[in-house]
Each structure stands twice: as structure tokens, then as C-alpha cells.
Amino acid sequence: PPKKKVCFIVNPISGTGKNKKIKPLIKKHLDRKQFEYKIFYTDRPKHATELAQKALEKKFEVVVAVGGDGTINEVAQGLIGSPAALGIIPTGSGNGLARHFKIPSDPKLAIEIINENHDQWIDTVKINQESYIGVAGIGFDAEVSHAFSELGKRGFSSYIKVVLSELPNYQPQAYELVIDGKPLVEKAFLICFANSKQYGNNAFIAPHAEIDDGYLDVIILKEFPKHATPKLVHDLFNRQIEDSKYTIALKCQEVIIKKPLHYLHLDGEPMQFNEDVYIRILPSSLKILTPTEKEKWSDFLF
Ligand SMILES: Nc1ncnc2c1ncn2[C@@H]1O[C@H](COP(=O)(O)OP(=O)(O)OP(=O)(O)O)[C@@H](O)[C@H]1O
């Protein structure tokens, strides 16, 4: 039978440099009886979307994002609505999406998931002219992703430093939302619009989100007293944030965020919107390569 065409889109700056060695690993571990392949490198933000669109034109059937959540989203933007499957080799600093799907952070094992060729349709989220797969948010998380991008350094420890320096002075803001047609005004520390369960690094902001249920989970973390912080951090990492008395959690299909809005982040990438923001779930709009049930035992690899 003819070989499947797979291309790899590598972000050379993501995470802390693991992807510099990806070329020999692909050569060694990709099943070349099944696949023929090409590797492309991104040289600027948004380039991954263009490369993914070109890959569709050239009839690639699998397009693999090698990078962090930012790169995965950019590749996904080019693939949504097409029959091509998105593969993931996580080399970012948080890897929220890879963790959601239980794709191992060891590139060799992630390549083996691609070899299995097991796919699944997932929902994606449309937000004005952009799309994302995992989690978008306004408030503190958006502020952090903005400060992180200004820092020019990547990696988990730089991220923690930014969180700790922003936290003491952060002022909760009032937001005006329309959720499936119902208005809601709330002062919040952050509001997150989740398709997947976590930000990355096992911080579960939406523990009940399902990526293929046709719904978006809105999590509103209200203003809270300083002394509640340690318990909230505990809840975040133990999938209990929705049980907190400071949290409102809702499932919906459509949200409008009324302007003015400071920052918003899409899977950790900061954005600014100067108009009302329309968020809408697009059910079963992206095919993605995921581990089989058997491979999910590799859970402990994280
Ligand atoms: N050659 C490049 N030079 C500079 N920036 C790039 C280049 N290629 C891609 N980018 C940008 O790098 C940013 C970060 O990428 P990505 O999210 O994949 O890595 P990360 O932030 O380390 O991982 P994570 O999101 O898991 O924390 C993206 O916004 C992407 O647009």
C-alpha cells in the first residue's frame, strides 16, 4: 500500500531545547514502512499555521506539531475542519494539551504514539477570528501569560517566578459576560473558558471539562481573601477547584465577553481584543492522534 504522508512542524524555540535533537529521533523511531515524512521549522510566530495549510495543499495526511501548546494551537488553526490528523510531540514548558491526551513527554514515546496511528475527533473553540484547543482565560492567568511573554525566557521555573511576582499586587476585575444568552456580571480573579482540563503542569482549572462533549466549561474564580490562596493552589493541583466556595462552574456552547478587556490568553499565548469577544464551541472539528487505551498506562511517565 502507498505510504502515509506525515510532516513535522518544529518550533525551535519552544520549551528548553529538547526539540533540537528531534531530527535523528524521527529518523530512528518513526515507522517508515507506514510513513514517508518531511520536517519543517518555524521561523516566527504564526508560521506554524501557514506551514500546516501548505501541508494540506501538499496532501499530507498527518501533521505533527513539535513544540508547546502555542505551536500545537498554531498548527491546529491550519487543520481545523480538514481530514488531516494532528500529531503532538510535546517539547514545551507546560504541555497542557499533551498532558490532557496523555501523550508522553519523552519524544521517542511520543513518536511511537504516531506510529500507532490511532485517531479521535475533538472539539475546538472559535474565538473571534482565532481558534484554540485547550484553555483560554481572562484575568490573572492572562496577565501572567502576558508578563511571561515579555520576559523573553521560557521554562517552568521562569513561569513560577512570574506567577509569584504578579500575585501579590493583582487586582480582580469586573467582567460582563453573556453565557448561552444569559447575562452575568461578576468580579473575578480569573475566568477561564476550557475545552480541556488543565493549563499544563497538572494545574487542573477545569477538572470536569471533556474535549469531545460539545461543551465549553466556564470556570469563574471569584475574588478571594489572601489566606485562601494555599487551599486554592492545593485544589487546583488536586482537581478540586470546582468544589471551592470561590468558584462558579458552568457548561455552555457560547459566551460573549463584553469589552473593555485587558488581556486574554489562548493556551498561554497572550492576545488583546479591542471589541466584544465571541467564543463558540465547534464540536468534532479536529482529528488528533492519541494514545490507545493500552498506551495510557504510560501515565506514570509524567
Ligand atoms: N522561530 C521562532 N522564533 C520566535 N518565536 C517563535 C518561532 N517559532 C514559533 N514561535 C513562537 O513561539 C511561541 C512559544 O511556543 P510554544 O508555546 O510552542 O512553546 P512554550 O511556550 O515553550 O511551551 P508551552 O506553551 O507548553 O509553555 C509561540 O507563540 C510561537 O508563535
Coordinates of C-alpha atoms and ligand atoms in Angstrom, one line a residue:
P1 CA 0.0 0.0 0.0
P2 CA 1.1 3.6 -0.5
K3 CA 2.8 5.2 2.5
K4 CA 1.0 7.9 4.5
K5 CA 2.5 11.3 4.2
V6 CA 3.4 12.9 7.5
C7 CA 5.1 16.2 8.1
F8 CA 6.6 17.6 11.3
I9 CA 6.4 21.3 12.1
V10 CA 9.1 22.1 14.7
N11 CA 9.2 25.2 16.8
P12 CA 12.9 25.6 17.5
I13 CA 12.5 27.9 20.5
S14 CA 9.8 26.1 22.5
G15 CA 10.5 24.9 26.0
T16 CA 14.1 24.4 26.9
G17 CA 15.5 23.0 23.8
K18 CA 14.6 19.3 23.7
N19 CA 13.4 19.7 20.1
K20 CA 17.0 20.5 18.9
K21 CA 17.6 16.7 18.8
I22 CA 14.3 15.8 17.2
K23 CA 15.5 15.1 13.7
P24 CA 17.6 12.0 14.4
L25 CA 14.9 10.7 16.8
I26 CA 12.3 10.9 14.0
K27 CA 14.6 9.2 11.6
K28 CA 15.3 6.4 14.1
H29 CA 11.8 5.8 15.6
L30 CA 9.2 6.8 13.0
D31 CA 7.7 3.6 11.4
R32 CA 9.0 4.1 7.8
K33 CA 7.2 1.1 6.4
Q34 CA 4.0 3.0 7.2
F35 CA 5.0 6.7 6.7
E36 CA 7.1 8.9 4.5
Y37 CA 8.0 12.2 6.1
K38 CA 9.3 15.8 5.9
I39 CA 10.4 18.2 8.6
F40 CA 9.8 21.9 8.6
Y41 CA 11.0 24.6 11.2
T42 CA 9.1 27.7 12.2
D43 CA 10.9 30.9 12.0
R44 CA 8.4 33.3 13.5
P45 CA 5.0 33.4 15.4
K46 CA 2.1 32.2 13.3
H47 CA 4.4 30.5 10.8
A48 CA 3.2 27.1 12.0
T49 CA -0.3 27.9 10.8
E50 CA 1.0 28.7 7.3
L51 CA 3.1 25.6 7.2
A52 CA 0.1 23.4 8.3
Q53 CA -2.0 25.0 5.5
K54 CA 0.7 24.3 2.9
A55 CA 0.9 20.7 4.2
L56 CA -2.8 20.3 3.5
E57 CA -2.3 21.6 0.0
K58 CA 0.5 19.0 -0.5
K59 CA -1.8 16.3 0.7
F60 CA -0.1 15.4 4.0
E61 CA -2.4 13.2 6.0
V62 CA -0.7 13.7 9.4
V63 CA 0.7 17.0 10.6
V64 CA 2.7 16.8 13.8
A65 CA 3.3 19.8 16.0
V66 CA 6.7 19.6 17.8
G67 CA 6.6 22.3 20.4
G68 CA 4.5 23.6 23.3
D69 CA 0.8 24.5 23.4
G70 CA 1.4 27.7 21.4
T71 CA 2.8 25.6 18.5
I72 CA 0.1 23.0 18.8
N73 CA -2.6 25.7 18.5
E74 CA -0.9 27.3 15.6
V75 CA -0.8 24.0 13.7
A76 CA -4.4 23.2 14.7
Q77 CA -5.6 26.6 13.3
G78 CA -4.4 25.4 9.9
L79 CA -6.0 21.9 10.2
I80 CA -9.4 22.5 11.8
G81 CA -12.2 21.3 9.5
S82 CA -9.8 19.2 7.3
P83 CA -9.5 15.4 7.3
A84 CA -5.8 15.6 8.2
A85 CA -4.8 14.4 11.7
L86 CA -2.8 16.5 14.2
G87 CA 0.0 14.6 15.9
I88 CA 1.8 16.0 19.0
I89 CA 5.4 15.8 20.2
P90 CA 5.4 17.9 23.3
T91 CA 8.6 20.0 23.9
G92 CA 7.0 23.0 25.6
S93 CA 7.3 24.2 29.2
G94 CA 3.7 23.4 30.3
N95 CA 2.4 20.9 27.7
G96 CA -1.2 21.2 28.9
L97 CA -2.6 19.7 25.7
A98 CA -0.2 16.7 25.6
R99 CA -0.9 16.0 29.3
H100 CA -4.6 16.1 28.6
F101 CA -4.3 13.4 26.0
K102 CA -1.7 11.5 28.0
I103 CA 0.9 11.9 25.3
P104 CA 4.3 11.2 26.9
S105 CA 6.9 14.0 27.2
D106 CA 9.7 11.6 26.0
P107 CA 9.9 12.3 22.2
K108 CA 10.7 8.7 21.4
L109 CA 7.5 7.5 23.1
A110 CA 5.5 10.4 21.5
I111 CA 6.7 9.1 18.1
E112 CA 5.5 5.7 19.0
I113 CA 2.0 7.1 19.6
I114 CA 2.2 8.5 16.0
N115 CA 3.2 5.0 14.7
E116 CA 0.0 3.6 16.3
N117 CA -2.0 5.9 14.0
H118 CA -5.0 5.9 16.4
D119 CA -7.1 9.0 15.9
Q120 CA -10.1 10.7 17.6
W121 CA -12.2 13.7 16.7
I122 CA -12.2 16.5 19.3
D123 CA -14.0 19.9 19.7
T124 CA -12.2 23.1 19.1
V125 CA -13.1 26.6 20.2
K126 CA -13.6 29.6 17.9
I127 CA -12.8 33.0 19.4
N128 CA -13.5 35.9 17.0
Q129 CA -11.2 35.1 14.1
E130 CA -8.9 32.8 16.1
S131 CA -9.2 29.2 17.4
Y132 CA -7.8 27.2 20.3
I133 CA -8.0 23.7 21.6
G134 CA -7.3 23.8 25.4
V135 CA -8.0 26.7 27.7
A136 CA -8.5 30.5 27.2
G137 CA -8.8 32.9 30.1
I138 CA -9.1 36.5 31.2
G139 CA -7.8 38.0 34.5
F140 CA -4.8 36.7 36.4
D141 CA -3.9 33.9 34.1
A142 CA -4.0 36.2 31.1
E143 CA -1.9 38.8 33.0
V144 CA 0.7 36.1 33.8
S145 CA 0.9 34.9 30.2
H146 CA 1.5 38.5 29.1
A147 CA 4.2 39.0 31.7
F148 CA 5.8 35.7 30.7
S149 CA 5.9 36.6 27.1
E150 CA 7.6 39.9 27.9
L151 CA 10.2 38.1 30.0
G152 CA 11.8 36.5 26.9
K153 CA 12.8 33.5 28.9
R154 CA 10.9 30.2 28.8
G155 CA 10.6 27.1 31.0
F156 CA 8.6 26.1 34.1
S157 CA 10.8 27.9 36.7
S158 CA 10.6 31.2 34.9
Y159 CA 6.9 30.7 34.8
I160 CA 6.6 30.2 38.5
K161 CA 8.7 33.3 39.1
V162 CA 6.2 35.4 37.1
V163 CA 3.2 33.9 39.0
L164 CA 4.8 34.8 42.3
S165 CA 5.8 38.3 41.3
E166 CA 2.3 39.1 39.8
L167 CA 0.2 37.5 42.6
P168 CA 0.7 40.0 45.5
N169 CA -0.4 43.1 43.5
Y170 CA -3.1 41.6 41.3
Q171 CA -6.5 43.4 41.5
P172 CA -9.6 41.3 40.5
Q173 CA -11.6 43.0 37.7
A174 CA -15.4 43.2 37.0
Y175 CA -16.4 41.3 33.8
E176 CA -19.6 41.3 31.8
L177 CA -20.4 38.1 30.1
V178 CA -23.3 36.6 28.1
I179 CA -23.4 32.8 28.6
D180 CA -25.7 31.0 26.2
G181 CA -27.8 34.1 26.0
K182 CA -27.9 34.9 29.8
P183 CA -26.1 38.0 31.1
L184 CA -23.7 37.6 34.0
V185 CA -21.7 40.4 35.7
E186 CA -19.0 39.2 38.1
K187 CA -15.9 40.5 39.8
A188 CA -13.3 37.8 39.3
F189 CA -9.7 36.9 39.9
L190 CA -9.8 34.9 36.6
I191 CA -12.4 33.4 34.3
C192 CA -11.4 30.5 32.1
F193 CA -13.1 29.1 29.0
A194 CA -12.0 25.5 29.0
N195 CA -12.2 22.8 26.3
S196 CA -9.5 20.7 28.1
K197 CA -9.0 20.2 31.8
Q198 CA -5.6 21.8 32.6
Y199 CA -3.3 24.8 32.0
G200 CA -0.3 22.5 32.0
N201 CA 1.9 21.0 34.7
N202 CA -1.2 19.3 36.1
A203 CA -2.8 22.6 37.2
F204 CA -6.5 21.4 36.7
I205 CA -8.5 24.6 36.2
A206 CA -11.5 22.7 34.7
P207 CA -11.4 19.2 36.0
H208 CA -14.8 18.3 34.6
A209 CA -14.1 19.5 31.0
E210 CA -14.4 16.9 28.3
I211 CA -12.7 17.7 25.0
D212 CA -15.3 15.9 22.9
D213 CA -18.6 16.6 24.7
G214 CA -19.6 19.6 22.5
Y215 CA -19.5 21.9 25.6
L216 CA -17.2 24.6 26.9
D217 CA -16.6 24.7 30.7
V218 CA -16.6 28.3 32.1
I219 CA -14.8 28.5 35.4
I220 CA -15.1 31.7 37.3
L221 CA -12.7 32.1 40.2
K222 CA -14.1 35.0 42.2
E223 CA -12.3 37.5 44.4
F224 CA -10.8 35.6 47.4
P225 CA -9.0 36.7 50.6
K226 CA -5.2 36.2 50.7
H227 CA -5.5 33.5 53.4
A228 CA -7.5 31.3 50.9
T229 CA -4.6 31.1 48.5
P230 CA -2.8 27.9 49.7
K231 CA -6.1 26.0 49.7
L232 CA -6.9 27.2 46.2
V233 CA -3.5 26.2 44.9
H234 CA -4.0 22.8 46.6
D235 CA -7.4 22.4 44.9
L236 CA -6.0 23.4 41.5
F237 CA -3.5 20.6 41.5
N238 CA -5.9 18.1 43.1
R239 CA -8.8 18.5 40.6
Q240 CA -11.0 20.1 43.3
I241 CA -11.1 23.8 42.2
E242 CA -14.8 23.4 41.2
D243 CA -15.6 22.5 44.8
S244 CA -14.2 25.8 46.2
K245 CA -16.8 28.3 47.5
Y246 CA -14.9 30.9 45.4
T247 CA -15.7 29.1 42.2
I248 CA -18.6 29.2 39.8
A249 CA -18.6 26.4 37.1
L250 CA -20.9 26.2 34.1
K251 CA -21.1 24.3 30.9
C252 CA -22.2 26.2 27.8
Q253 CA -21.8 26.4 24.0
E254 CA -21.4 30.1 23.5
V255 CA -20.0 33.1 25.5
I256 CA -19.7 36.7 24.7
I257 CA -17.2 38.8 26.7
K258 CA -18.2 42.4 26.6
K259 CA -15.4 45.0 26.1
P260 CA -13.4 46.6 27.6
L261 CA -11.0 43.8 28.1
H262 CA -7.4 43.9 29.2
Y263 CA -5.6 40.7 28.1
L264 CA -6.9 37.3 27.1
H265 CA -4.8 34.2 26.7
L266 CA -5.3 31.3 24.3
D267 CA -3.5 28.3 25.7
G268 CA -0.9 30.5 27.3
E269 CA -0.4 32.9 24.4
P270 CA -1.5 36.5 25.3
M271 CA -3.8 38.3 22.9
Q272 CA -5.5 41.7 23.0
F273 CA -9.0 42.2 21.7
N274 CA -10.5 45.7 21.3
E275 CA -14.0 44.6 20.6
D276 CA -16.6 42.2 22.2
V277 CA -15.2 38.6 22.2
Y278 CA -17.4 35.8 20.8
I279 CA -16.4 32.3 22.0
R280 CA -18.1 29.3 20.4
I281 CA -17.5 25.5 20.7
L282 CA -17.1 23.7 17.3
P283 CA -18.0 20.1 18.0
S284 CA -15.8 17.4 16.4
S285 CA -13.8 19.8 14.3
L286 CA -10.3 18.4 14.6
K287 CA -8.8 14.9 14.2
I288 CA -6.0 14.2 16.6
L289 CA -3.6 11.3 17.1
T290 CA -4.0 10.0 20.6
P291 CA -2.7 7.0 22.6
T292 CA -4.7 3.8 22.5
E293 CA -6.3 2.6 25.8
K294 CA -3.3 0.3 26.3
E295 CA -0.7 3.1 25.9
K296 CA -2.5 5.2 28.5
W297 CA -0.7 3.1 31.0
S298 CA 2.3 5.2 30.2
D299 CA 0.6 7.7 32.5
F300 CA 3.4 7.3 35.1
L301 CA 5.9 8.7 32.6
F302 CA 5.0 12.3 33.5
Ligands
LIG1 N1 11.4 30.7 15.2 C1 10.7 31.3 16.1 N2 11.1 32.4 16.8 C2 10.4 33.0 17.7 N3 9.2 32.6 18.1 C3 8.7 31.5 17.5 C4 9.4 30.8 16.5 N4 8.6 29.8 16.1 C5 7.5 29.9 16.8 N5 7.5 30.9 17.7 C6 6.5 31.2 18.8 O1 7.0 30.7 20.0 C7 5.9 30.7 20.9 C8 6.0 29.7 22.0 O2 5.8 28.4 21.5 P1 5.3 27.2 22.4 O3 4.0 27.6 23.1 O4 5.2 26.1 21.4 O5 6.4 26.9 23.4 P2 6.4 27.1 25.0 O6 5.8 28.4 25.4 O7 7.8 26.8 25.4 O8 5.5 25.9 25.5 P3 4.2 25.9 26.5 O9 3.2 26.6 25.7 O10 3.9 24.4 26.7 O11 4.6 26.5 27.7 C9 4.7 30.7 20.1 O12 3.9 31.8 20.3 C10 5.2 30.7 18.6 O13 4.4 31.5 17.8

